[in-house]
Amino acid sequence: MSEHFSKKPNKAGGLSSLTSTLKHIIQSQQPQTNVKNLLKANQDKGFDCPGCAWGDEKEGLLQFCENGAKAIAWESTSKKVNADFFAQHSLSQLQKQSDYWLEYQGRLTQPMKYNKNTDHYEPIDWQDAYQLIAEKLNSLDSPNEAEFYTSGRASNEASFLYQLFGRLYGTNNFPDCSNMCHEASGVALNESIGIGKGTVVLDDFNHAEAIFVFGQNPGTNHPRMMNALRKAARGGCKIVSFNNLKEVALERFASPQDPIELLTPKATTISHAYFTPKLGGDMAAVRGMVKIILARNAEQKENGETTIIDNDFIKLHCQQFEQYQQVVNDTSWQQIEQQSGLTFEQLSQATDIFLSADKVICTWAMGITQHKHSVATIQEIVNLQLLSGNIGKKGAGLCPVRGHSNVQGNRTMGINEKPTTAFIEQLSRAVDTPLPKEKGHNVYYALNALLQKTSKVLICLGGNIAQAAPDTVQTHQALKNTELNVQISTKLNRSHLCIGQDALILPCLGRTEIDNQTTGAQFITVEDTFSMVHASQGNVVPLADSLHSETAIVADIANATLTSDKANGKLKSKANSASNDGTNSAINWLQLKGNYDLIRDLIEQAIPGFTDFNLQLEQPGGFYLGNSAAQLKWNNTQEKALFTANFLPKSIVNVSKEKLNELQHNKQPLYTLQSLRSHDQYNTTIYGMDDRYRGVINARNILFINKKDALKQGFRDNDYVDITSIWSDNQNRTVTNFILCFYDIPRSNLAAYYPETNPLVPLDSFGDRSYTPTSKSVAVIINEAKNPPLI
Ligand SMILES: Nc1nc2c(c(=O)[nH]1)N[C@H]1C(S)=C(S)[C@@H](COP(=O)(O)OP(=O)(O)OC[C@H]3O[C@@H](n4cnc5c(=O)[nH]c(N)nc54)[C@H](O)[C@@H]3O)O[C@H]1N2
Ligand SMILES: Nc1nc2c(c(=O)[nH]1)N[C@H]1C(S)=C(S)[C@@H](COP(=O)(O)OP(=O)(O)OC[C@H]3O[C@@H](n4cnc5c(=O)[nH]c(N)nc54)[C@H](O)[C@@H]3O)O[C@H]1N2
Ligand SMILES: [Mo]
């Protein structure tokens, strides 16, 4: 033990989470407002908690969790980052501050423009800011020289207007946080089952007989999911965890809403079985389970007994089963055990649980999606579920657990750089204007285009691309190459500080605040991970009169850009041919901004599933968008659920053979590093320096390592090390002075926090077909720190 490490707690939740909630509410300096906020979180006529995309229970007074409370308290602070603040701090001074310090200064409240001569951000009128954006966009040689980034908090209304604006302007360049998150789930599921979303609803968790949780840490990142898991476990459902680390919430969880578990050491055992595969080893693990199932099935068939796989389901609904069987047969046990790091016996135990349950849900998150072979891994999970017909029946299905609270809604609204033809055609009809069909940029291509200066303008609807994207040095350079960088944000972050020629900060309202427009207070809508669409309305007075809503900001930028006399000649269209006040236009941006019901009317025409949108929202809890696969309708090209016959990757270590030989020759051990979240952060927002559930106190530069690996290299607990990534381009990517922490982690695997380790993730190291950065499998070496801090 040291000053930074204490014993890992033996349960998650309980009193510690309640005290932490209170601490964050008090620290916000707005305790009364925040108590009021928490009572409205995820309630009918309340606002949608910005914490995560988990679904809402139908009843219960309290619908928030510790980390949702942190997110809410973080937004509702009384501290302001206004013109005075920027007059006091030059850009160069701000650049020296930590990410934690930047966001801790308070809420952005005034639109600001960077002045190169003074090196300060200075106030600008909203209208002047819009004019500046309009002029810049209309001066570009091609609309494809602009990038429109979105983070998954933006509402359906704001993101619908944003993509419509981008497309009317003439581009499909919509890089978004999803590209770095669940992109692989979308690619895999669309191909396998014809829809890129999960097939379950919240109620399915009440009926499942087994729940397999792959690569996910819900105790920290989806705490409200813990209620569903706890309830299921208590009802006899068997929960099986596959996680590279022993995450305490998946072992034992105490509900803060249960008086006994709150006040005594009692807790509910969550996982019936817990397996710790190697990083990137899940595809092999699931392949192993399938191999066991198929072997047992063949045996039973031979003995004339009933088979264990669901032959009827497979015959009626699936394709390519024979090819898949062949690939499974050709996969050796040696490869399965070596890649998964699990034994035949362990995988047999997992299979026994799988087969003993009639209804199985598989959930997953970033531990599955951020590898090179993530698409294939997710398709292997689908294969497993198809074998037993575990899709389209109550209590069973596929559940990619989304991150940002409206990231799924953003996609439904068309934030997608590769829209389908059907989507574009319907949207074009709704606005009576042809729209671009060719593919645009995802995050990977957008950053490359900015690096090569073929893109010149970056507009970000929320988020913090500077710290969220991989290869920090390159990403920062990409942002510094911009001719105009526009950030629509609530808090100050690194993306406001990586700038080129012109830069604007446009401060917006948060979810908890009242959004008044010309026709009165507005609500917005969001879609959760279970495809439920519901309203969200803020209920506290905005921190400053000068704040605008995201929806209004997008409408104003669109109005200024598209209705200008100088609107890009090539883009002149019916929808854009308006006078300057936004009237007489097929799209009357100013009218839409004044009344969000009208935006929803337009969504109803443009996006399938939103018939009677405004009316449907009147139902408490909102409405279900439906899911074709859950109804056993397969909307892929084959019109069948596909068994995908992928081979296991040749290696799960993300380096070339030459590099591997070189390291072996130098006797330098190679590790695979995962970059993950602590309990005290929301992505790039750092709330505090602890990671209570892993026993870490007051430090983020921690490197979790297996004791045997450390000792073999001559390191001791608490030693300082430098971490260097191994990648084919020979560029030096190093982060320094990480403190080693001996931890229960598979050999040759490491874990450290994101975003601090993002400088190690090479931009060109991304998932096959998903382009998701391989944030959970970075090949690295570690060396004694060159310049350790003097103690
Ligand atoms: N409080 C809070 N809530 C959040 C967020 C936040 O930062 N803070 N972020 C939101 C967002 S955008 C997202 S996407 C989600 C993220 O939610 P998670 O996916 O839970 O986030 P990570 O911290 O990246 O955790 C990854 C988990 O997968 C495990 N893992 C890593 N690699 C592997 C592997 O190869 N195999 C297996 N089996 N396990 C592996 C890790 O040990 C860890 O438990 O949470 C959302 N909710
Ligand atoms: N190495 C590594 N990198 C990763 C990941 C990882 O696991 N490892 N995870 C990836 C994942 S899953 C994701 S989703 C991305 C996250 O990428 P982003 O979504 O870009 O990042 P966030 O940190 O969520 O964005 C935080 C900022 O959003 C702004 N903000 C907060 N609330 C609002 C709001 O209501 N409106 C507006 N307009 N702005 C708001 C604030 O200014 C805040 O500073 O990071 C990815 N990067
Ligand atoms: Mo995410």
PDB file of C-alpha atoms in Angstrom, residues 593-690:
ATOM      1  CA  LYS A 593     -35.829  27.474 -33.489  1.00  0.00           C
ATOM      2  CA  GLY A 594     -38.854  29.228 -31.998  1.00  0.00           C
ATOM      3  CA  ASN A 595     -40.926  26.074 -31.671  1.00  0.00           C
ATOM      4  CA  TYR A 596     -39.319  22.639 -31.404  1.00  0.00           C
ATOM      5  CA  ASP A 597     -42.672  20.951 -32.148  1.00  0.00           C
ATOM      6  CA  LEU A 598     -42.109  22.086 -35.737  1.00  0.00           C
ATOM      7  CA  ILE A 599     -38.696  20.390 -35.793  1.00  0.00           C
ATOM      8  CA  ARG A 600     -40.388  17.216 -34.609  1.00  0.00           C
ATOM      9  CA  ASP A 601     -42.979  17.581 -37.398  1.00  0.00           C
ATOM     10  CA  LEU A 602     -40.115  17.665 -39.865  1.00  0.00           C
ATOM     11  CA  ILE A 603     -38.455  14.650 -38.204  1.00  0.00           C
ATOM     12  CA  GLU A 604     -41.763  12.818 -38.581  1.00  0.00           C
ATOM     13  CA  GLN A 605     -41.593  13.312 -42.348  1.00  0.00           C
ATOM     14  CA  ALA A 606     -37.904  12.605 -42.680  1.00  0.00           C
ATOM     15  CA  ILE A 607     -37.158   9.677 -40.377  1.00  0.00           C
ATOM     16  CA  PRO A 608     -38.957   6.321 -40.266  1.00  0.00           C
ATOM     17  CA  GLY A 609     -40.602   5.370 -36.967  1.00  0.00           C
ATOM     18  CA  PHE A 610     -41.623   8.877 -35.892  1.00  0.00           C
ATOM     19  CA  THR A 611     -45.247   8.914 -37.027  1.00  0.00           C
ATOM     20  CA  ASP A 612     -47.290  11.251 -34.799  1.00  0.00           C
ATOM     21  CA  PHE A 613     -44.066  12.177 -33.042  1.00  0.00           C
ATOM     22  CA  ASN A 614     -45.433  15.052 -30.955  1.00  0.00           C
ATOM     23  CA  LEU A 615     -48.539  13.109 -30.008  1.00  0.00           C
ATOM     24  CA  GLN A 616     -46.643   9.975 -29.040  1.00  0.00           C
ATOM     25  CA  LEU A 617     -44.486  11.914 -26.606  1.00  0.00           C
ATOM     26  CA  GLU A 618     -47.512  12.531 -24.441  1.00  0.00           C
ATOM     27  CA  GLN A 619     -47.341   8.946 -23.180  1.00  0.00           C
ATOM     28  CA  PRO A 620     -45.466   8.833 -19.882  1.00  0.00           C
ATOM     29  CA  GLY A 621     -42.057   7.307 -20.454  1.00  0.00           C
ATOM     30  CA  GLY A 622     -42.225   8.054 -24.193  1.00  0.00           C
ATOM     31  CA  PHE A 623     -42.551   5.517 -26.997  1.00  0.00           C
ATOM     32  CA  TYR A 624     -40.692   2.548 -28.397  1.00  0.00           C
ATOM     33  CA  LEU A 625     -39.164   2.914 -31.855  1.00  0.00           C
ATOM     34  CA  GLY A 626     -39.358  -0.803 -32.431  1.00  0.00           C
ATOM     35  CA  ASN A 627     -36.612  -3.122 -33.562  1.00  0.00           C
ATOM     36  CA  SER A 628     -36.923  -5.201 -36.714  1.00  0.00           C
ATOM     37  CA  ALA A 629     -34.605  -7.988 -35.519  1.00  0.00           C
ATOM     38  CA  ALA A 630     -36.520  -8.321 -32.265  1.00  0.00           C
ATOM     39  CA  GLN A 631     -39.554  -9.013 -34.465  1.00  0.00           C
ATOM     40  CA  LEU A 632     -37.524 -11.560 -36.413  1.00  0.00           C
ATOM     41  CA  LYS A 633     -37.439  -9.337 -39.500  1.00  0.00           C
ATOM     42  CA  TRP A 634     -33.981  -9.199 -41.015  1.00  0.00           C
ATOM     43  CA  ASN A 635     -33.340  -6.001 -42.937  1.00  0.00           C
ATOM     44  CA  ASN A 636     -29.923  -6.906 -44.331  1.00  0.00           C
ATOM     45  CA  THR A 637     -29.242  -7.816 -47.955  1.00  0.00           C
ATOM     46  CA  GLN A 638     -29.809 -11.527 -47.340  1.00  0.00           C
ATOM     47  CA  GLU A 639     -33.038 -10.892 -45.389  1.00  0.00           C
ATOM     48  CA  LYS A 640     -31.821 -13.519 -42.897  1.00  0.00           C
ATOM     49  CA  ALA A 641     -29.869 -13.479 -39.687  1.00  0.00           C
ATOM     50  CA  LEU A 642     -26.319 -14.297 -40.674  1.00  0.00           C
ATOM     51  CA  PHE A 643     -23.897 -16.667 -39.066  1.00  0.00           C
ATOM     52  CA  THR A 644     -20.647 -14.893 -39.883  1.00  0.00           C
ATOM     53  CA  ALA A 645     -17.817 -17.241 -40.609  1.00  0.00           C
ATOM     54  CA  ASN A 646     -14.822 -15.187 -39.490  1.00  0.00           C
ATOM     55  CA  PHE A 647     -11.505 -16.797 -38.610  1.00  0.00           C
ATOM     56  CA  LEU A 648      -9.924 -15.846 -35.321  1.00  0.00           C
ATOM     57  CA  PRO A 649      -7.335 -13.116 -35.900  1.00  0.00           C
ATOM     58  CA  LYS A 650      -3.823 -14.480 -36.530  1.00  0.00           C
ATOM     59  CA  SER A 651      -2.660 -12.676 -33.434  1.00  0.00           C
ATOM     60  CA  ILE A 652      -4.360 -10.483 -30.853  1.00  0.00           C
ATOM     61  CA  VAL A 653      -1.140  -8.589 -30.265  1.00  0.00           C
ATOM     62  CA  ASN A 654      -1.334  -5.447 -32.308  1.00  0.00           C
ATOM     63  CA  VAL A 655       2.188  -5.388 -33.824  1.00  0.00           C
ATOM     64  CA  SER A 656       3.905  -6.578 -36.954  1.00  0.00           C
ATOM     65  CA  LYS A 657       6.060  -9.736 -36.997  1.00  0.00           C
ATOM     66  CA  GLU A 658       9.203  -7.666 -37.596  1.00  0.00           C
ATOM     67  CA  LYS A 659       8.587  -5.506 -34.540  1.00  0.00           C
ATOM     68  CA  LEU A 660       7.896  -8.585 -32.453  1.00  0.00           C
ATOM     69  CA  ASN A 661      11.180 -10.186 -33.534  1.00  0.00           C
ATOM     70  CA  GLU A 662      13.056  -7.001 -32.836  1.00  0.00           C
ATOM     71  CA  LEU A 663      11.658  -6.816 -29.285  1.00  0.00           C
ATOM     72  CA  GLN A 664      12.349 -10.481 -28.618  1.00  0.00           C
ATOM     73  CA  HIS A 665      15.890  -9.985 -29.812  1.00  0.00           C
ATOM     74  CA  ASN A 666      16.313  -7.098 -27.373  1.00  0.00           C
ATOM     75  CA  LYS A 667      14.644  -9.139 -24.606  1.00  0.00           C
ATOM     76  CA  GLN A 668      12.120  -6.343 -24.194  1.00  0.00           C
ATOM     77  CA  PRO A 669       8.765  -7.661 -22.965  1.00  0.00           C
ATOM     78  CA  LEU A 670       5.776  -6.543 -24.975  1.00  0.00           C
ATOM     79  CA  TYR A 671       2.485  -5.705 -23.281  1.00  0.00           C
ATOM     80  CA  THR A 672      -1.031  -4.954 -24.424  1.00  0.00           C
ATOM     81  CA  LEU A 673      -2.459  -1.874 -22.751  1.00  0.00           C
ATOM     82  CA  GLN A 674      -6.133  -0.994 -22.363  1.00  0.00           C
ATOM     83  CA  SER A 675      -7.126   2.632 -21.710  1.00  0.00           C
ATOM     84  CA  LEU A 676     -10.236   2.870 -19.554  1.00  0.00           C
ATOM     85  CA  ARG A 677     -12.307   5.081 -17.258  1.00  0.00           C
ATOM     86  CA  SER A 678     -11.841   5.697 -13.552  1.00  0.00           C
ATOM     87  CA  HIS A 679     -14.832   6.033 -11.262  1.00  0.00           C
ATOM     88  CA  ASP A 680     -14.324   9.808 -11.110  1.00  0.00           C
ATOM     89  CA  GLN A 681     -14.544  10.878 -14.711  1.00  0.00           C
ATOM     90  CA  TYR A 682     -16.964  11.289 -17.554  1.00  0.00           C
ATOM     91  CA  ASN A 683     -14.887  10.567 -20.644  1.00  0.00           C
ATOM     92  CA  THR A 684     -12.503  13.521 -20.925  1.00  0.00           C
ATOM     93  CA  THR A 685     -14.171  15.322 -18.000  1.00  0.00           C
ATOM     94  CA  ILE A 686     -12.271  14.552 -14.817  1.00  0.00           C
ATOM     95  CA  TYR A 687     -14.417  15.012 -11.694  1.00  0.00           C
ATOM     96  CA  GLY A 688     -11.805  13.937  -9.184  1.00  0.00           C
ATOM     97  CA  MET A 689      -8.553  12.052  -8.803  1.00  0.00           C
ATOM     98  CA  ASP A 690      -9.801   8.873  -7.086  1.00  0.00           C
TER      99      ASP A 690
END
